Amino acid sequence: MLRHTTHWVTKPANRVDGPDKANGKAKYAGDYRVPGQLATRALRSPIPHARILRIDTSAALKVPGVLAVITSDDFVDHGRFGFPVADNFILAYQKVRYVGEGIAIVAAVDAEAAEAGVRAIELDLEALPVIEDMEQALLPDAPIIPDVVTEGSKHGQPNICLTQIVRNGDPEPIIDASPVQLDQTYATPFQEHAYLEPEAVLSIPNPDGSVIIYACDQSPFNNRGVAAAVLGLPQDKVRVIQAIVGGSFGGKDEVVYQMSAQTAKLALLTNRPVSMVFSREESIMVSYKRDASQIRIRLGADRDGTLQAARVEAWLDGGAYSAETVLTAWRAAMHLAGAYKYQAVKGDVHVLYTNNNYSSAFRGFGNTEAVACIEQAIDEIAEQVEIDPIDLRLKNIIGKGDQTMTGATLNQEVGLRACLEWVRQKSDWDRKRREFPLQNKGRRYQKGIGVACYFHGMGLGGEGTDFANATVAIERDNSVTLTNGLTDYGTGARTVFTLIAADVLGARPERIKVLLTDTETAIDSGPTVASRASVVGGNATRVAVEKIAQLLTFAAANLLQCAPAQILRDKEAFIGPDEEPVDFDTVVNHARKLGYVLSAHGRWQLPVIHWDFAKGTGTPYVGYTFGAAIVEVTVHSGTGRVQADRIWAAHDIGKVLFPEGAYGQLYGGITQGLGYGLMEEVEFNHGYIHNVNFDDYIIPTAMDVPPIEATFIEAPFHLGPYGAKNVAEPSMLGVAPALANAVYHATGKRIRELPLTPERVLLGHALHNDDHGDNSRQWLGYGKGLGNVRVI
Amino acid sequence: MNTQIKFTLNGSPVMVEAPGEISLLRLLRDHLNLTGTKEGCAIGECGACSVLLDGRVVNSCLVLAPQVNGREVVTIEGLGQQDGAHSASDLQAAFVKYGAVQCGYCTPGLVIAGEALLRSNPMPTRAEIIDGIAGNLCRCTGYQQIVDAIEQTALQRAERTQQHAAAKVQE
């Protein structure tokens, strides 16, 4: 039933949630106002690592206006949660492991009363030694952070959560025998998601003991699972409704699960709606980050630039709780050596515990870190063999039928070569590479141009079963309602589902409404992560809607007295052999008369693949997206300031379903990559975050983003709806390393540590602001005393 | 201590009792239930709370509520044409058409900033648009399509002005 010509998919379209958002009518979780709603405030850890000796909330409960106070004691198994490693808590249990970790929550009639309640809680903490970085985590006498037995414990390294590996042959002897060798270590920073909407949740109790949670989460079903478990309720007593979400980028899972369970518990205890809305400072201090990494890369190559082997070892600072860093590390491992052909590759990615907040999912999910490092190393090899960086890449990149770095065979169309050639031509690369160094001599402003390319595994891959469920129903007024278990947190997924349904059903998009994901109306589809919504959720939509489309074809055939195969479609018209068109409403009404049930369910799953985590071998993904980016920079030799002048990007994302949305993802991803490469770094000083608001944590403004010239190379992907792949995460991957390579081209300085701040460019190292975390301390209330918190 | 605040809000006079020390942002959101104006940082860095105060764009998180006494405030809810049914302004429609909206949280503030720019500079260059929205952070879009939306709205408004002028000449 898949149509070959499309009327709505791939054509200009308006985002379905666009008008409400542009008009200020869209309701985010912090915008809900319900009668009797209580406010909350949290008692948070003022120090990075401590044992909780005593909590006494009785004085807080006597504060006027305070209705309830909760701690870890209020949850099943002390609120322990976390997947794959259950090392985290809804509220700190026995120990606190990072600054700002929640210890108790007060619900009160207003924020002032809640704040007074927090200050009345008696808390005794015994300070423990702090692990400030990954080196300290590995010291023999380091304090042990997690309360679970880690994989590293078996080797005397309890602060190593686990190690994800890839084993494809034996690279070391090949590297040792190679005429060209590289052995360098690169570093990437903690990055803050900086979604513009700080986290917000509203929980509403029902008389039957169930609870409704409106949350700004990415994955409502996972949220429900955690909440039900720690509240001790069956799943059907917890209903999670995703509000409009103001950006996420991987960042609104675990932290929102904690807020959801906390507010739900308070709502059930008080029988009142309970809201929790973070300030920006609370958001940055409490929510998780992109892990910081150190990646040691050894490469061997021939003198003609042919890459031979790679040995890569990476260390990720996972912070106090492992969260999804366990899986981030796996994706990093699958991409460590880049989109190149090798004879052998061996990789190890270690996840370490420290007292630096905690790390989890963030756009790119480990591959952002991997690409940032390997793409600098590839440029360093190109320099050694004196080959143009693009020529060296073109010589080594993987194509259809080749083995990737993991040893799996690539059975798909590969647009990587076309991407590299497009950015090369559009940027006037060859002339600029030649002329900039000549022009720079003796100049204060130095120009440079750099490239990077990448591959990015689609979907969950070896992480888990990759499926989605959609439903469709034609309503009495002949409008069409869709649900999808995969969600839209600003990505445009609901618009993609709408366009697919419009095309498959032959119904105008205006008829179609995709509901916000509600665990009571949609069907569990796992987490909305890994840029999988368009492919997996889109296919589930297609499968569901095809069932209805087929019924309507039967109804039209019955009406027009012909065989179903004789019915042709043109937008909403059904056309029979007499070429007399019948409209959509007439056919739907006739279908009802025939007694057809005009609702259906569709489930779609990516083919099952197998990765052996213990052996480090197998097939990691069913397919890949590809891309290349070129950045042109000007570096001020006196200040070290780097300005991006222009960016060219080409991305092979398969068929583009929603062009405005896809370009939006591309530009937005490029801009996050620009921030990652140039300015963004969550700075920890002794466990305290220095930059807790946008005056210190700087993200790109409109002034920082140069003109971007971008295109999509639409190499068709046989599994995607209409040949689509994914775009959200890969769009940001190439920018940071291309920047680093451009700065090297401009200055001759190889910095190997992101972001490329003026200090690093000028001095070769960062000037850390050693303020002992004054910004965090101020927010935590150090200035006015810590209430009844005693640190022993 | 509550104080009485009287001002013009989206074209209509309002009078509200509210604590004197709260910001205009809190007054709008918590006391007037206008939640289209967003809080992103509360320190005047992100622009999500932008509103028009006497036609100029301000961060409402940095304006004390009593400061608007006797003045005119326009929020995102008041930008559309008010002729009978509320409908989106041309700029709001352009934000949707040109893909300038993603998660939407920064959108009200950026629409307000764009409107303020177009009122003071009806035919801005791309560089002037970028300058005009530099006080508004967006984490999703990379700003390109936002600049497109404002640029195209300026062109459409200029065309309409010319058509009006031509029609007048004909009269």
PDB file of N, CA and C in Angstrom, chain A residues 15-92:
ATOM      1  N   ARG A  15       4.736  22.937  11.193  1.00  0.00           N
ATOM      2  CA  ARG A  15       4.802  22.128  12.401  1.00  0.00           C
ATOM      3  C   ARG A  15       3.437  22.140  13.086  1.00  0.00           C
ATOM      4  N   VAL A  16       2.941  20.968  13.469  1.00  0.00           N
ATOM      5  CA  VAL A  16       1.567  20.911  13.998  1.00  0.00           C
ATOM      6  C   VAL A  16       1.409  21.694  15.296  1.00  0.00           C
ATOM      7  N   ASP A  17       2.480  21.748  16.089  1.00  0.00           N
ATOM      8  CA  ASP A  17       2.384  22.480  17.351  1.00  0.00           C
ATOM      9  C   ASP A  17       2.906  23.906  17.213  1.00  0.00           C
ATOM     10  N   GLY A  18       3.208  24.314  15.979  1.00  0.00           N
ATOM     11  CA  GLY A  18       3.791  25.636  15.751  1.00  0.00           C
ATOM     12  C   GLY A  18       2.897  26.801  16.152  1.00  0.00           C
ATOM     13  N   PRO A  19       1.643  26.830  15.662  1.00  0.00           N
ATOM     14  CA  PRO A  19       0.803  27.987  15.984  1.00  0.00           C
ATOM     15  C   PRO A  19       0.620  28.214  17.484  1.00  0.00           C
ATOM     16  N   ASP A  20       0.296  27.169  18.237  1.00  0.00           N
ATOM     17  CA  ASP A  20       0.112  27.361  19.683  1.00  0.00           C
ATOM     18  C   ASP A  20       1.381  27.883  20.341  1.00  0.00           C
ATOM     19  N   LYS A  21       2.518  27.395  19.880  1.00  0.00           N
ATOM     20  CA  LYS A  21       3.783  27.831  20.481  1.00  0.00           C
ATOM     21  C   LYS A  21       4.084  29.279  20.115  1.00  0.00           C
ATOM     22  N   ALA A  22       3.834  29.647  18.867  1.00  0.00           N
ATOM     23  CA  ALA A  22       4.134  31.022  18.433  1.00  0.00           C
ATOM     24  C   ALA A  22       3.159  32.016  19.056  1.00  0.00           C
ATOM     25  N   ASN A  23       1.961  31.558  19.420  1.00  0.00           N
ATOM     26  CA  ASN A  23       0.945  32.457  19.965  1.00  0.00           C
ATOM     27  C   ASN A  23       0.933  32.481  21.493  1.00  0.00           C
ATOM     28  N   GLY A  24       1.817  31.721  22.108  1.00  0.00           N
ATOM     29  CA  GLY A  24       1.887  31.720  23.573  1.00  0.00           C
ATOM     30  C   GLY A  24       0.821  30.879  24.237  1.00  0.00           C
ATOM     31  N   LYS A  25       0.154  30.019  23.471  1.00  0.00           N
ATOM     32  CA  LYS A  25      -0.924  29.214  24.062  1.00  0.00           C
ATOM     33  C   LYS A  25      -0.467  27.826  24.496  1.00  0.00           C
ATOM     34  N   ALA A  26       0.682  27.395  24.027  1.00  0.00           N
ATOM     35  CA  ALA A  26       1.147  26.045  24.364  1.00  0.00           C
ATOM     36  C   ALA A  26       1.405  25.955  25.870  1.00  0.00           C
ATOM     37  N   LYS A  27       0.922  24.893  26.495  1.00  0.00           N
ATOM     38  CA  LYS A  27       1.072  24.730  27.941  1.00  0.00           C
ATOM     39  C   LYS A  27       2.230  23.785  28.249  1.00  0.00           C
ATOM     40  N   TYR A  28       3.232  24.315  28.898  1.00  0.00           N
ATOM     41  CA  TYR A  28       4.338  23.506  29.401  1.00  0.00           C
ATOM     42  C   TYR A  28       3.989  23.114  30.845  1.00  0.00           C
ATOM     43  N   ALA A  29       4.715  22.153  31.396  1.00  0.00           N
ATOM     44  CA  ALA A  29       4.312  21.624  32.715  1.00  0.00           C
ATOM     45  C   ALA A  29       4.280  22.719  33.777  1.00  0.00           C
ATOM     46  N   GLY A  30       5.148  23.720  33.644  1.00  0.00           N
ATOM     47  CA  GLY A  30       5.170  24.807  34.629  1.00  0.00           C
ATOM     48  C   GLY A  30       4.084  25.847  34.403  1.00  0.00           C
ATOM     49  N   ASP A  31       3.304  25.685  33.343  1.00  0.00           N
ATOM     50  CA  ASP A  31       2.245  26.656  33.040  1.00  0.00           C
ATOM     51  C   ASP A  31       0.893  26.238  33.602  1.00  0.00           C
ATOM     52  N   TYR A  32       0.776  25.004  34.057  1.00  0.00           N
ATOM     53  CA  TYR A  32      -0.514  24.546  34.576  1.00  0.00           C
ATOM     54  C   TYR A  32      -0.810  25.213  35.910  1.00  0.00           C
ATOM     55  N   ARG A  33      -2.067  25.642  36.066  1.00  0.00           N
ATOM     56  CA  ARG A  33      -2.517  26.230  37.331  1.00  0.00           C
ATOM     57  C   ARG A  33      -3.784  25.490  37.732  1.00  0.00           C
ATOM     58  N   VAL A  34      -3.748  24.747  38.837  1.00  0.00           N
ATOM     59  CA  VAL A  34      -4.950  24.035  39.274  1.00  0.00           C
ATOM     60  C   VAL A  34      -5.273  24.444  40.709  1.00  0.00           C
ATOM     61  N   PRO A  35      -6.549  24.446  41.063  1.00  0.00           N
ATOM     62  CA  PRO A  35      -6.927  24.881  42.406  1.00  0.00           C
ATOM     63  C   PRO A  35      -6.270  24.009  43.480  1.00  0.00           C
ATOM     64  N   GLY A  36      -5.809  24.654  44.528  1.00  0.00           N
ATOM     65  CA  GLY A  36      -5.247  23.924  45.655  1.00  0.00           C
ATOM     66  C   GLY A  36      -3.824  23.432  45.445  1.00  0.00           C
ATOM     67  N   GLN A  37      -3.232  23.866  44.357  1.00  0.00           N
ATOM     68  CA  GLN A  37      -1.885  23.395  44.003  1.00  0.00           C
ATOM     69  C   GLN A  37      -0.853  23.802  45.059  1.00  0.00           C
ATOM     70  N   LEU A  38      -0.038  22.847  45.473  1.00  0.00           N
ATOM     71  CA  LEU A  38       1.005  23.127  46.451  1.00  0.00           C
ATOM     72  C   LEU A  38       2.331  23.397  45.748  1.00  0.00           C
ATOM     73  N   ALA A  39       3.158  24.199  46.404  1.00  0.00           N
ATOM     74  CA  ALA A  39       4.510  24.455  45.906  1.00  0.00           C
ATOM     75  C   ALA A  39       5.488  23.557  46.651  1.00  0.00           C
ATOM     76  N   THR A  40       6.648  23.374  46.080  1.00  0.00           N
ATOM     77  CA  THR A  40       7.662  22.531  46.727  1.00  0.00           C
ATOM     78  C   THR A  40       9.007  23.255  46.761  1.00  0.00           C
ATOM     79  N   ARG A  41       9.809  22.889  47.750  1.00  0.00           N
ATOM     80  CA  ARG A  41      11.210  23.279  47.782  1.00  0.00           C
ATOM     81  C   ARG A  41      12.004  22.070  48.287  1.00  0.00           C
ATOM     82  N   ALA A  42      13.255  21.996  47.844  1.00  0.00           N
ATOM     83  CA  ALA A  42      14.077  20.831  48.178  1.00  0.00           C
ATOM     84  C   ALA A  42      15.187  21.199  49.148  1.00  0.00           C
ATOM     85  N   LEU A  43      15.465  20.286  50.063  1.00  0.00           N
ATOM     86  CA  LEU A  43      16.702  20.368  50.844  1.00  0.00           C
ATOM     87  C   LEU A  43      17.759  19.626  50.042  1.00  0.00           C
ATOM     88  N   ARG A  44      18.806  20.332  49.653  1.00  0.00           N
ATOM     89  CA  ARG A  44      19.820  19.748  48.768  1.00  0.00           C
ATOM     90  C   ARG A  44      21.169  19.712  49.459  1.00  0.00           C
ATOM     91  N   SER A  45      21.980  18.772  49.045  1.00  0.00           N
ATOM     92  CA  SER A  45      23.267  18.622  49.704  1.00  0.00           C
ATOM     93  C   SER A  45      24.160  19.831  49.459  1.00  0.00           C
ATOM     94  N   PRO A  46      24.679  20.424  50.537  1.00  0.00           N
ATOM     95  CA  PRO A  46      25.577  21.560  50.354  1.00  0.00           C
ATOM     96  C   PRO A  46      27.025  21.137  50.116  1.00  0.00           C
ATOM     97  N   ILE A  47      27.307  19.864  50.196  1.00  0.00           N
ATOM     98  CA  ILE A  47      28.694  19.397  49.979  1.00  0.00           C
ATOM     99  C   ILE A  47      28.678  18.198  49.028  1.00  0.00           C
ATOM    100  N   PRO A  48      29.859  17.910  48.397  1.00  0.00           N
ATOM    101  CA  PRO A  48      29.870  16.912  47.327  1.00  0.00           C
ATOM    102  C   PRO A  48      29.763  15.462  47.783  1.00  0.00           C
ATOM    103  N   HIS A  49      30.191  15.154  48.985  1.00  0.00           N
ATOM    104  CA  HIS A  49      30.231  13.742  49.382  1.00  0.00           C
ATOM    105  C   HIS A  49      30.084  13.673  50.893  1.00  0.00           C
ATOM    106  N   ALA A  50      29.082  12.962  51.360  1.00  0.00           N
ATOM    107  CA  ALA A  50      28.875  12.902  52.810  1.00  0.00           C
ATOM    108  C   ALA A  50      28.004  11.720  53.169  1.00  0.00           C
ATOM    109  N   ARG A  51      28.166  11.306  54.411  1.00  0.00           N
ATOM    110  CA  ARG A  51      27.253  10.320  54.968  1.00  0.00           C
ATOM    111  C   ARG A  51      26.126  11.086  55.670  1.00  0.00           C
ATOM    112  N   ILE A  52      24.904  10.623  55.463  1.00  0.00           N
ATOM    113  CA  ILE A  52      23.775  11.266  56.145  1.00  0.00           C
ATOM    114  C   ILE A  52      23.624  10.610  57.513  1.00  0.00           C
ATOM    115  N   LEU A  53      23.935  11.356  58.565  1.00  0.00           N
ATOM    116  CA  LEU A  53      23.889  10.777  59.909  1.00  0.00           C
ATOM    117  C   LEU A  53      22.480  10.845  60.496  1.00  0.00           C
ATOM    118  N   ARG A  54      21.778  11.931  60.209  1.00  0.00           N
ATOM    119  CA  ARG A  54      20.469  12.112  60.847  1.00  0.00           C
ATOM    120  C   ARG A  54      19.646  13.093  60.024  1.00  0.00           C
ATOM    121  N   ILE A  55      18.391  12.756  59.800  1.00  0.00           N
ATOM    122  CA  ILE A  55      17.452  13.729  59.242  1.00  0.00           C
ATOM    123  C   ILE A  55      16.251  13.768  60.181  1.00  0.00           C
ATOM    124  N   ASP A  56      15.879  14.956  60.613  1.00  0.00           N
ATOM    125  CA  ASP A  56      14.690  15.103  61.452  1.00  0.00           C
ATOM    126  C   ASP A  56      13.801  16.166  60.815  1.00  0.00           C
ATOM    127  N   THR A  57      12.643  15.750  60.337  1.00  0.00           N
ATOM    128  CA  THR A  57      11.763  16.668  59.612  1.00  0.00           C
ATOM    129  C   THR A  57      10.629  17.197  60.489  1.00  0.00           C
ATOM    130  N   SER A  58      10.643  16.836  61.779  1.00  0.00           N
ATOM    131  CA  SER A  58       9.479  17.172  62.608  1.00  0.00           C
ATOM    132  C   SER A  58       9.286  18.682  62.746  1.00  0.00           C
ATOM    133  N   ALA A  59      10.390  19.431  62.858  1.00  0.00           N
ATOM    134  CA  ALA A  59      10.252  20.893  62.989  1.00  0.00           C
ATOM    135  C   ALA A  59       9.688  21.494  61.711  1.00  0.00           C
ATOM    136  N   ALA A  60      10.082  20.913  60.580  1.00  0.00           N
ATOM    137  CA  ALA A  60       9.593  21.425  59.293  1.00  0.00           C
ATOM    138  C   ALA A  60       8.080  21.274  59.192  1.00  0.00           C
ATOM    139  N   LEU A  61       7.594  20.156  59.706  1.00  0.00           N
ATOM    140  CA  LEU A  61       6.151  19.897  59.623  1.00  0.00           C
ATOM    141  C   LEU A  61       5.338  20.871  60.469  1.00  0.00           C
ATOM    142  N   LYS A  62       6.020  21.525  61.423  1.00  0.00           N
ATOM    143  CA  LYS A  62       5.304  22.494  62.280  1.00  0.00           C
ATOM    144  C   LYS A  62       5.307  23.894  61.682  1.00  0.00           C
ATOM    145  N   VAL A  63       6.057  24.097  60.605  1.00  0.00           N
ATOM    146  CA  VAL A  63       6.101  25.421  59.975  1.00  0.00           C
ATOM    147  C   VAL A  63       4.735  25.709  59.358  1.00  0.00           C
ATOM    148  N   PRO A  64       4.165  26.898  59.635  1.00  0.00           N
ATOM    149  CA  PRO A  64       2.846  27.206  59.072  1.00  0.00           C
ATOM    150  C   PRO A  64       2.847  27.091  57.544  1.00  0.00           C
ATOM    151  N   GLY A  65       1.851  26.423  57.038  1.00  0.00           N
ATOM    152  CA  GLY A  65       1.724  26.281  55.581  1.00  0.00           C
ATOM    153  C   GLY A  65       2.347  25.020  55.030  1.00  0.00           C
ATOM    154  N   VAL A  66       3.214  24.351  55.823  1.00  0.00           N
ATOM    155  CA  VAL A  66       3.835  23.114  55.346  1.00  0.00           C
ATOM    156  C   VAL A  66       2.864  21.958  55.535  1.00  0.00           C
ATOM    157  N   LEU A  67       2.655  21.166  54.488  1.00  0.00           N
ATOM    158  CA  LEU A  67       1.725  20.044  54.577  1.00  0.00           C
ATOM    159  C   LEU A  67       2.393  18.677  54.601  1.00  0.00           C
ATOM    160  N   ALA A  68       3.580  18.576  54.006  1.00  0.00           N
ATOM    161  CA  ALA A  68       4.255  17.275  54.029  1.00  0.00           C
ATOM    162  C   ALA A  68       5.733  17.446  53.727  1.00  0.00           C
ATOM    163  N   VAL A  69       6.507  16.508  54.251  1.00  0.00           N
ATOM    164  CA  VAL A  69       7.943  16.466  53.975  1.00  0.00           C
ATOM    165  C   VAL A  69       8.292  15.015  53.665  1.00  0.00           C
ATOM    166  N   ILE A  70       9.052  14.800  52.603  1.00  0.00           N
ATOM    167  CA  ILE A  70       9.444  13.419  52.294  1.00  0.00           C
ATOM    168  C   ILE A  70      10.964  13.281  52.213  1.00  0.00           C
ATOM    169  N   THR A  71      11.413  12.060  52.518  1.00  0.00           N
ATOM    170  CA  THR A  71      12.822  11.688  52.380  1.00  0.00           C
ATOM    171  C   THR A  71      12.859  10.317  51.690  1.00  0.00           C
ATOM    172  N   SER A  72      14.033   9.735  51.627  1.00  0.00           N
ATOM    173  CA  SER A  72      14.146   8.424  50.972  1.00  0.00           C
ATOM    174  C   SER A  72      13.301   7.359  51.677  1.00  0.00           C
ATOM    175  N   ASP A  73      13.013   7.584  52.969  1.00  0.00           N
ATOM    176  CA  ASP A  73      12.207   6.604  53.722  1.00  0.00           C
ATOM    177  C   ASP A  73      10.783   6.472  53.183  1.00  0.00           C
ATOM    178  N   ASP A  74      10.349   7.457  52.397  1.00  0.00           N
ATOM    179  CA  ASP A  74       8.970   7.439  51.908  1.00  0.00           C
ATOM    180  C   ASP A  74       8.788   6.605  50.642  1.00  0.00           C
ATOM    181  N   PHE A  75       9.853   5.979  50.178  1.00  0.00           N
ATOM    182  CA  PHE A  75       9.752   5.223  48.926  1.00  0.00           C
ATOM    183  C   PHE A  75      10.130   3.749  49.133  1.00  0.00           C
ATOM    184  N   VAL A  76       9.577   2.921  48.288  1.00  0.00           N
ATOM    185  CA  VAL A  76       9.883   1.493  48.312  1.00  0.00           C
ATOM    186  C   VAL A  76      11.379   1.302  48.031  1.00  0.00           C
ATOM    187  N   ASP A  77      12.023   0.448  48.824  1.00  0.00           N
ATOM    188  CA  ASP A  77      13.459   0.196  48.661  1.00  0.00           C
ATOM    189  C   ASP A  77      14.254   1.506  48.686  1.00  0.00           C
ATOM    190  N   HIS A  78      13.786   2.444  49.523  1.00  0.00           N
ATOM    191  CA  HIS A  78      14.431   3.757  49.679  1.00  0.00           C
ATOM    192  C   HIS A  78      14.507   4.529  48.365  1.00  0.00           C
ATOM    193  N   GLY A  79      13.629   4.201  47.430  1.00  0.00           N
ATOM    194  CA  GLY A  79      13.588   4.953  46.171  1.00  0.00           C
ATOM    195  C   GLY A  79      14.715   4.621  45.235  1.00  0.00           C
ATOM    196  N   ARG A  80      15.278   3.451  45.375  1.00  0.00           N
ATOM    197  CA  ARG A  80      16.381   3.071  44.483  1.00  0.00           C
ATOM    198  C   ARG A  80      15.856   2.893  43.060  1.00  0.00           C
ATOM    199  N   PHE A  81      16.561   3.442  42.086  1.00  0.00           N
ATOM    200  CA  PHE A  81      16.185   3.240  40.685  1.00  0.00           C
ATOM    201  C   PHE A  81      17.434   3.370  39.824  1.00  0.00           C
ATOM    202  N   GLY A  82      17.261   3.171  38.545  1.00  0.00           N
ATOM    203  CA  GLY A  82      18.368   3.323  37.605  1.00  0.00           C
ATOM    204  C   GLY A  82      18.443   2.145  36.668  1.00  0.00           C
ATOM    205  N   PHE A  83      18.638   2.454  35.408  1.00  0.00           N
ATOM    206  CA  PHE A  83      18.808   1.408  34.412  1.00  0.00           C
ATOM    207  C   PHE A  83      19.970   1.789  33.517  1.00  0.00           C
ATOM    208  N   PRO A  84      20.877   0.926  33.208  1.00  0.00           N
ATOM    209  CA  PRO A  84      20.956  -0.501  33.544  1.00  0.00           C
ATOM    210  C   PRO A  84      21.441  -0.793  34.974  1.00  0.00           C
ATOM    211  N   VAL A  85      22.128   0.159  35.633  1.00  0.00           N
ATOM    212  CA  VAL A  85      22.641  -0.094  36.978  1.00  0.00           C
ATOM    213  C   VAL A  85      21.795   0.684  37.971  1.00  0.00           C
ATOM    214  N   ALA A  86      21.189  -0.013  38.924  1.00  0.00           N
ATOM    215  CA  ALA A  86      20.293   0.652  39.886  1.00  0.00           C
ATOM    216  C   ALA A  86      21.106   1.208  41.048  1.00  0.00           C
ATOM    217  N   ASP A  87      21.796   2.310  40.793  1.00  0.00           N
ATOM    218  CA  ASP A  87      22.635   2.903  41.837  1.00  0.00           C
ATOM    219  C   ASP A  87      22.136   4.275  42.279  1.00  0.00           C
ATOM    220  N   ASN A  88      20.994   4.725  41.738  1.00  0.00           N
ATOM    221  CA  ASN A  88      20.512   6.077  42.012  1.00  0.00           C
ATOM    222  C   ASN A  88      19.277   6.014  42.923  1.00  0.00           C
ATOM    223  N   PHE A  89      18.905   7.164  43.465  1.00  0.00           N
ATOM    224  CA  PHE A  89      17.775   7.224  44.400  1.00  0.00           C
ATOM    225  C   PHE A  89      16.887   8.421  44.076  1.00  0.00           C
ATOM    226  N   ILE A  90      15.614   8.288  44.372  1.00  0.00           N
ATOM    227  CA  ILE A  90      14.678   9.404  44.188  1.00  0.00           C
ATOM    228  C   ILE A  90      15.076  10.560  45.101  1.00  0.00           C
ATOM    229  N   LEU A  91      15.480  10.223  46.335  1.00  0.00           N
ATOM    230  CA  LEU A  91      16.112  11.181  47.245  1.00  0.00           C
ATOM    231  C   LEU A  91      17.276  10.446  47.903  1.00  0.00           C
ATOM    232  N   ALA A  92      18.307  11.194  48.233  1.00  0.00           N
ATOM    233  CA  ALA A  92      19.541  10.563  48.710  1.00  0.00           C
ATOM    234  C   ALA A  92      19.267   9.608  49.869  1.00  0.00           C
TER     235      ALA A  92
END
